[in-house]
Amino acid sequence: MADDCLFCRIVRKEIPVNFVAEDEHSVAFKDINPQAPVHILVIPREHVASLDQAKDAAMLGRLSLMAAEIARKEGVAAGGYRTVMNTNSHAGQTVFHVHLHLLGGRSMHWPPG
Ligand code: AMP
Ligand code: ZN
């Protein structure tokens, strides 16, 4: 846990956010600035700054599986969705607590911008 990390504060419920899914390892909540009809962030409860710092394969796998479960629950799995993990500045990472974006409910472009 990092005292001054925004997502650690969300995990600790110091910032009131509705979790769309949670278990002992991970939590998921709506992105405050949605880029698609469904835009949910899935994060580990444990503080890890970025994918570049991650060492726990199970933690990373759990983020993907929770995103897939939410996509089914939100009704976007059959149509398709995108999961994105931005890492460091060229990718536009702004919050340095590792998180998986789940984006769905519209067609996506490729390559990404
Ligand atoms: P990234 O740019 O990949 O680091 O993603 C950080 C994401 O966190 C952005 O999409 C923000 O809109 C989102 N975000 C920032 N603050 C909050 C918050 N308080 N609640 C929910 N999402 C947030
Ligand atoms: Zn954190």
mmCIF file of C-alpha atoms and ligand atoms in Angstrom:
data_model
loop_
_atom_site.group_PDB
_atom_site.id
_atom_site.type_symbol
_atom_site.label_atom_id
_atom_site.label_comp_id
_atom_site.label_asym_id
_atom_site.label_seq_id
_atom_site.Cartn_x
_atom_site.Cartn_y
_atom_site.Cartn_z
ATOM 1 C CA MET A 1 0.000 0.000 0.000
ATOM 2 C CA ALA A 2 1.267 3.458 -0.865
ATOM 3 C CA ASP A 3 -0.116 6.323 1.258
ATOM 4 C CA ASP A 4 -0.314 8.841 -1.541
ATOM 5 C CA CYS A 5 -1.451 6.519 -4.362
ATOM 6 C CA LEU A 6 -4.923 7.352 -5.711
ATOM 7 C CA PHE A 7 -5.846 3.727 -6.450
ATOM 8 C CA CYS A 8 -4.563 2.502 -3.062
ATOM 9 C CA ARG A 9 -6.877 5.110 -1.526
ATOM 10 C CA ILE A 10 -9.758 3.712 -3.604
ATOM 11 C CA VAL A 11 -8.884 0.155 -2.437
ATOM 12 C CA ARG A 12 -8.897 1.409 1.187
ATOM 13 C CA LYS A 13 -12.288 3.115 0.528
ATOM 14 C CA GLU A 14 -10.877 6.502 1.525
ATOM 15 C CA ILE A 15 -12.360 7.708 -1.761
ATOM 16 C CA PRO A 16 -15.950 6.489 -2.160
ATOM 17 C CA VAL A 17 -16.185 4.451 -5.352
ATOM 18 C CA ASN A 18 -18.684 1.707 -6.196
ATOM 19 C CA PHE A 19 -16.896 -1.522 -7.029
ATOM 20 C CA VAL A 20 -18.467 -3.321 -9.998
ATOM 21 C CA ALA A 21 -16.537 -6.438 -8.933
ATOM 22 C CA GLU A 22 -14.187 -7.327 -6.113
ATOM 23 C CA ASP A 23 -12.510 -10.289 -4.491
ATOM 24 C CA GLU A 24 -9.712 -10.746 -2.008
ATOM 25 C CA HIS A 25 -7.061 -9.851 -4.593
ATOM 26 C CA SER A 26 -8.578 -7.343 -7.019
ATOM 27 C CA VAL A 27 -11.232 -4.631 -7.356
ATOM 28 C CA ALA A 28 -12.930 -3.074 -10.390
ATOM 29 C CA PHE A 29 -14.674 0.273 -10.784
ATOM 30 C CA LYS A 30 -15.896 2.611 -13.536
ATOM 31 C CA ASP A 31 -13.348 4.948 -15.091
ATOM 32 C CA ILE A 32 -14.109 8.553 -14.116
ATOM 33 C CA ASN A 33 -13.498 9.710 -17.713
ATOM 34 C CA PRO A 34 -15.014 6.922 -19.836
ATOM 35 C CA GLN A 35 -13.715 6.412 -23.376
ATOM 36 C CA ALA A 36 -16.384 3.855 -24.317
ATOM 37 C CA PRO A 37 -19.910 2.944 -23.134
ATOM 38 C CA VAL A 38 -18.274 0.369 -20.864
ATOM 39 C CA HIS A 39 -14.966 1.574 -19.399
ATOM 40 C CA ILE A 40 -13.920 -0.191 -16.222
ATOM 41 C CA LEU A 41 -10.570 -0.352 -14.450
ATOM 42 C CA VAL A 42 -9.451 -3.601 -12.832
ATOM 43 C CA ILE A 43 -6.663 -3.247 -10.270
ATOM 44 C CA PRO A 44 -4.867 -5.390 -7.689
ATOM 45 C CA ARG A 45 -5.426 -4.528 -4.029
ATOM 46 C CA GLU A 46 -1.641 -4.678 -3.675
ATOM 47 C CA HIS A 47 0.346 -1.625 -4.810
ATOM 48 C CA VAL A 48 2.469 -2.300 -7.894
ATOM 49 C CA ALA A 49 3.391 0.813 -9.868
ATOM 50 C CA SER A 50 3.228 -0.558 -13.405
ATOM 51 C CA LEU A 51 3.557 -3.657 -15.548
ATOM 52 C CA ASP A 52 7.256 -2.832 -15.728
ATOM 53 C CA GLN A 53 7.478 -3.370 -11.951
ATOM 54 C CA ALA A 54 5.240 -6.476 -11.824
ATOM 55 C CA LYS A 55 6.606 -9.877 -10.841
ATOM 56 C CA ASP A 56 3.456 -11.753 -9.876
ATOM 57 C CA ALA A 57 2.050 -13.705 -12.828
ATOM 58 C CA ALA A 58 -1.014 -14.785 -10.873
ATOM 59 C CA MET A 59 -1.852 -11.187 -9.970
ATOM 60 C CA LEU A 60 -1.656 -10.156 -13.644
ATOM 61 C CA GLY A 61 -3.704 -13.167 -14.744
ATOM 62 C CA ARG A 62 -6.406 -12.395 -12.213
ATOM 63 C CA LEU A 63 -6.838 -8.888 -13.661
ATOM 64 C CA SER A 64 -7.537 -10.364 -17.114
ATOM 65 C CA LEU A 65 -9.947 -12.984 -15.802
ATOM 66 C CA MET A 66 -11.874 -10.434 -13.731
ATOM 67 C CA ALA A 67 -12.103 -8.172 -16.822
ATOM 68 C CA ALA A 68 -13.466 -11.084 -18.879
ATOM 69 C CA GLU A 69 -16.055 -11.854 -16.219
ATOM 70 C CA ILE A 70 -17.172 -8.208 -16.065
ATOM 71 C CA ALA A 71 -17.357 -8.059 -19.880
ATOM 72 C CA ARG A 72 -19.773 -10.997 -19.854
ATOM 73 C CA LYS A 73 -21.808 -9.425 -17.049
ATOM 74 C CA GLU A 74 -21.948 -6.075 -18.869
ATOM 75 C CA GLY A 75 -23.093 -7.813 -22.068
ATOM 76 C CA VAL A 76 -20.132 -6.799 -24.240
ATOM 77 C CA ALA A 77 -18.286 -10.133 -24.442
ATOM 78 C CA ALA A 78 -19.983 -11.494 -27.555
ATOM 79 C CA GLY A 79 -19.670 -8.198 -29.453
ATOM 80 C CA GLY A 80 -16.079 -7.806 -28.355
ATOM 81 C CA TYR A 81 -14.047 -5.592 -26.099
ATOM 82 C CA ARG A 82 -10.503 -4.418 -25.525
ATOM 83 C CA THR A 83 -8.255 -4.724 -22.479
ATOM 84 C CA VAL A 84 -5.368 -2.281 -22.247
ATOM 85 C CA MET A 85 -2.553 -1.767 -19.771
ATOM 86 C CA ASN A 86 -0.674 1.481 -20.359
ATOM 87 C CA THR A 87 2.920 1.362 -19.152
ATOM 88 C CA ASN A 88 5.004 4.483 -18.519
ATOM 89 C CA SER A 89 4.968 7.753 -20.395
ATOM 90 C CA HIS A 90 4.919 6.778 -24.091
ATOM 91 C CA ALA A 91 1.794 4.720 -23.443
ATOM 92 C CA GLY A 92 0.186 7.561 -21.493
ATOM 93 C CA GLN A 93 0.147 5.962 -18.046
ATOM 94 C CA THR A 94 -1.064 8.605 -15.591
ATOM 95 C CA VAL A 95 -1.835 6.571 -12.457
ATOM 96 C CA PHE A 96 1.115 4.535 -11.220
ATOM 97 C CA HIS A 97 -0.795 1.664 -9.660
ATOM 98 C CA VAL A 98 -1.075 -1.092 -12.237
ATOM 99 C CA HIS A 99 -4.546 -1.283 -13.828
ATOM 100 C CA LEU A 100 -6.232 -3.020 -16.718
ATOM 101 C CA HIS A 101 -8.688 -0.940 -18.760
ATOM 102 C CA LEU A 102 -11.758 -2.824 -19.999
ATOM 103 C CA LEU A 103 -13.333 -0.963 -22.927
ATOM 104 C CA GLY A 104 -16.457 -2.143 -24.701
ATOM 105 C CA GLY A 105 -19.795 -1.238 -26.205
ATOM 106 C CA ARG A 106 -18.455 0.307 -29.407
ATOM 107 C CA SER A 107 -16.179 -0.624 -32.306
ATOM 108 C CA MET A 108 -12.491 -0.057 -31.646
ATOM 109 C CA HIS A 109 -9.844 1.163 -34.071
ATOM 110 C CA TRP A 110 -6.552 -0.523 -34.808
ATOM 111 C CA PRO A 111 -3.770 0.454 -34.574
ATOM 112 C CA PRO A 112 -4.485 2.384 -31.368
ATOM 113 C CA GLY A 113 -3.501 6.052 -31.240
HETATM 114 P P1 AMP B 1 -3.824 5.465 -17.348
HETATM 115 O O1 AMP B 1 -3.836 6.753 -18.126
HETATM 116 O O2 AMP B 1 -3.702 4.232 -18.161
HETATM 117 O O3 AMP B 1 -2.839 5.530 -16.198
HETATM 118 O O4 AMP B 1 -5.287 5.351 -16.712
HETATM 119 C C1 AMP B 1 -5.686 6.023 -15.557
HETATM 120 C C2 AMP B 1 -7.184 6.093 -15.633
HETATM 121 O O5 AMP B 1 -7.681 6.385 -14.330
HETATM 122 C C3 AMP B 1 -7.726 7.181 -16.565
HETATM 123 O O6 AMP B 1 -8.528 6.579 -17.579
HETATM 124 C C4 AMP B 1 -8.547 8.072 -15.635
HETATM 125 O O7 AMP B 1 -9.718 8.564 -16.238
HETATM 126 C C5 AMP B 1 -8.836 7.138 -14.481
HETATM 127 N N1 AMP B 1 -9.080 7.779 -13.191
HETATM 128 C C6 AMP B 1 -8.362 8.761 -12.613
HETATM 129 N N2 AMP B 1 -8.893 9.085 -11.412
HETATM 130 C C7 AMP B 1 -9.955 8.271 -11.228
HETATM 131 C C8 AMP B 1 -10.912 8.103 -10.179
HETATM 132 N N3 AMP B 1 -10.897 8.844 -9.070
HETATM 133 N N4 AMP B 1 -11.892 7.177 -10.339
HETATM 134 C C9 AMP B 1 -11.943 6.424 -11.458
HETATM 135 N N5 AMP B 1 -11.062 6.525 -12.475
HETATM 136 C C10 AMP B 1 -10.086 7.432 -12.364
HETATM 137 ZN ZN ZN B 2 -1.334 2.074 -5.233
#
